[in-house]
Amino acid sequence: MKTTHVADSVLQAALDLFATQGYATTSVQQIVEAAGVTKGAMYHYFQSKDDLLFAIYDRMLSLQKRRLEEIVAAGGTTTDVLRAVCVDVVETSIDLLPEGTVFFRSMHMLTEPRRKEVTQRRREYHDEFAALVAQGQAEGALRTDVPRTVLIAHFFSDVHYLSYWYSPSGPETKTEVANQLTDLFLRSITVEDG
């Protein structure tokens, strides 16, 4: 996808409309009217509503994957890296809360090829996260009495549930929430001394 002011305007209009009235009930005409562009201008950048939905989530997927790789490359102890990754994924999920909310409500409406691509990309992130947990387990720092898949699902269920309760105008900042959720997660999976 090429990016320009027009593409950004169309994407923002689609995000706003999908968030307020749902993907299925939003028409292309409503999107172009809200963006202040013609259908031809929209179709220059996006072939369909499906492309718009994918692009909304692609922004989040790409950012979180890039940040994960940067954090891992920076190094540190496994638990420090895992902590930084957890805080980052919560903060970026909050930063892109509308995108995540729209996507999780509408992912099932993507075409099969797009759904497969998203699933594959999410799996790549998951596998890198799981590798960190596995490394911590191998080092004896993280619990092994609970299957790794359960430990990971425990954390990501909190992340995916953010849109149901978190409000940027609420009492906690995104950084406070990210640290609190990360602390709860890491305390629950860390091997206790003694």
Tab-separated table of C-alpha atoms in Angstrom, residues 4-108:
chain	number	residue	atom	x	y	z
A	4	THR	CA	-0.125	9.651	1.115
A	5	HIS	CA	-2.364	12.201	2.719
A	6	VAL	CA	-5.301	10.769	0.748
A	7	ALA	CA	-4.564	7.209	1.874
A	8	ASP	CA	-4.164	8.374	5.469
A	9	SER	CA	-7.448	10.308	5.323
A	10	VAL	CA	-9.303	7.318	3.907
A	11	LEU	CA	-7.786	4.986	6.496
A	12	GLN	CA	-8.679	7.333	9.364
A	13	ALA	CA	-12.234	7.763	8.083
A	14	ALA	CA	-12.601	3.991	7.769
A	15	LEU	CA	-11.246	3.472	11.279
A	16	ASP	CA	-13.628	6.040	12.754
A	17	LEU	CA	-16.649	4.631	10.923
A	18	PHE	CA	-15.803	0.994	11.597
A	19	ALA	CA	-15.382	1.864	15.286
A	20	THR	CA	-18.691	3.725	15.572
A	21	GLN	CA	-21.015	1.756	13.316
A	22	GLY	CA	-19.201	-1.490	12.556
A	23	TYR	CA	-17.355	-2.835	9.549
A	24	ALA	CA	-20.300	-4.668	8.004
A	25	THR	CA	-22.644	-1.678	8.121
A	26	THR	CA	-20.160	0.885	6.810
A	27	SER	CA	-20.303	1.563	3.080
A	28	VAL	CA	-17.490	2.669	0.824
A	29	GLN	CA	-19.581	5.748	0.045
A	30	GLN	CA	-19.659	6.705	3.731
A	31	ILE	CA	-15.892	6.260	3.964
A	32	VAL	CA	-15.098	8.472	0.975
A	33	GLU	CA	-17.564	11.144	2.125
A	34	ALA	CA	-15.990	11.194	5.587
A	35	ALA	CA	-12.499	11.336	4.062
A	36	GLY	CA	-13.511	14.060	1.611
A	37	VAL	CA	-12.259	12.119	-1.415
A	38	THR	CA	-13.759	10.386	-4.420
A	39	LYS	CA	-14.195	6.647	-4.754
A	40	GLY	CA	-11.582	6.733	-7.499
A	41	ALA	CA	-9.083	8.319	-5.113
A	42	MET	CA	-9.817	5.670	-2.487
A	43	TYR	CA	-9.541	2.829	-4.985
A	44	HIS	CA	-6.160	4.166	-6.089
A	45	TYR	CA	-4.822	3.124	-2.674
A	46	PHE	CA	-7.249	0.449	-1.464
A	47	GLN	CA	-8.983	-2.089	-3.688
A	48	SER	CA	-11.738	-2.845	-1.183
A	49	LYS	CA	-13.091	-2.457	2.334
A	50	ASP	CA	-11.166	-5.655	3.074
A	51	ASP	CA	-7.940	-3.824	2.186
A	52	LEU	CA	-8.911	-1.039	4.577
A	53	LEU	CA	-9.591	-3.447	7.438
A	54	PHE	CA	-6.313	-5.215	6.787
A	55	ALA	CA	-4.400	-1.920	6.631
A	56	ILE	CA	-5.860	-0.863	9.974
A	57	TYR	CA	-4.490	-3.939	11.691
A	58	ASP	CA	-1.297	-4.039	9.624
A	59	ARG	CA	-0.242	-0.788	11.278
A	60	MET	CA	-0.478	-2.418	14.704
A	61	LEU	CA	1.088	-5.731	13.651
A	62	SER	CA	4.026	-4.052	11.943
A	63	LEU	CA	4.745	-1.686	14.818
A	64	GLN	CA	4.572	-4.369	17.500
A	65	LYS	CA	6.736	-6.804	15.539
A	66	ARG	CA	9.344	-4.132	14.844
A	67	ARG	CA	9.373	-3.078	18.512
A	68	LEU	CA	9.715	-6.717	19.646
A	69	GLU	CA	12.737	-7.197	17.381
A	70	GLU	CA	14.316	-3.948	18.608
A	71	ILE	CA	13.848	-4.887	22.255
A	72	VAL	CA	15.269	-8.379	21.748
A	73	ALA	CA	18.220	-6.982	19.756
A	74	ALA	CA	19.011	-4.494	22.554
A	75	GLY	CA	19.704	-7.471	24.817
A	76	GLY	CA	19.632	-7.895	28.559
A	77	THR	CA	18.583	-10.665	30.860
A	78	THR	CA	15.725	-12.794	29.623
A	79	THR	CA	13.364	-11.507	32.297
A	80	ASP	CA	14.333	-7.881	31.573
A	81	VAL	CA	13.729	-8.391	27.850
A	82	LEU	CA	10.430	-10.157	28.546
A	83	ARG	CA	9.381	-7.298	30.840
A	84	ALA	CA	10.214	-4.693	28.181
A	85	VAL	CA	8.317	-6.655	25.525
A	86	CYS	CA	5.253	-6.988	27.770
A	87	VAL	CA	5.219	-3.297	28.647
A	88	ASP	CA	5.657	-2.387	24.980
A	89	VAL	CA	2.835	-4.586	23.693
A	90	VAL	CA	0.433	-3.159	26.280
A	91	GLU	CA	1.469	0.434	25.548
A	92	THR	CA	1.271	0.042	21.774
A	93	SER	CA	-2.074	-1.750	22.116
A	94	ILE	CA	-3.360	1.225	24.107
A	95	ASP	CA	-1.877	3.694	21.605
A	96	LEU	CA	-3.687	1.820	18.834
A	97	LEU	CA	-6.768	0.880	20.845
A	98	PRO	CA	-9.259	1.886	18.139
A	99	GLU	CA	-7.365	-0.188	15.553
A	100	GLY	CA	-7.256	-3.236	17.812
A	101	THR	CA	-10.890	-2.867	18.792
A	102	VAL	CA	-12.062	-2.640	15.181
A	103	PHE	CA	-9.865	-5.490	14.133
A	104	PHE	CA	-10.844	-7.964	16.846
A	105	ARG	CA	-14.524	-7.245	16.234
A	106	SER	CA	-14.150	-7.653	12.474
A	107	MET	CA	-11.261	-10.052	11.777
A	108	HIS	CA	-13.682	-12.826	10.858
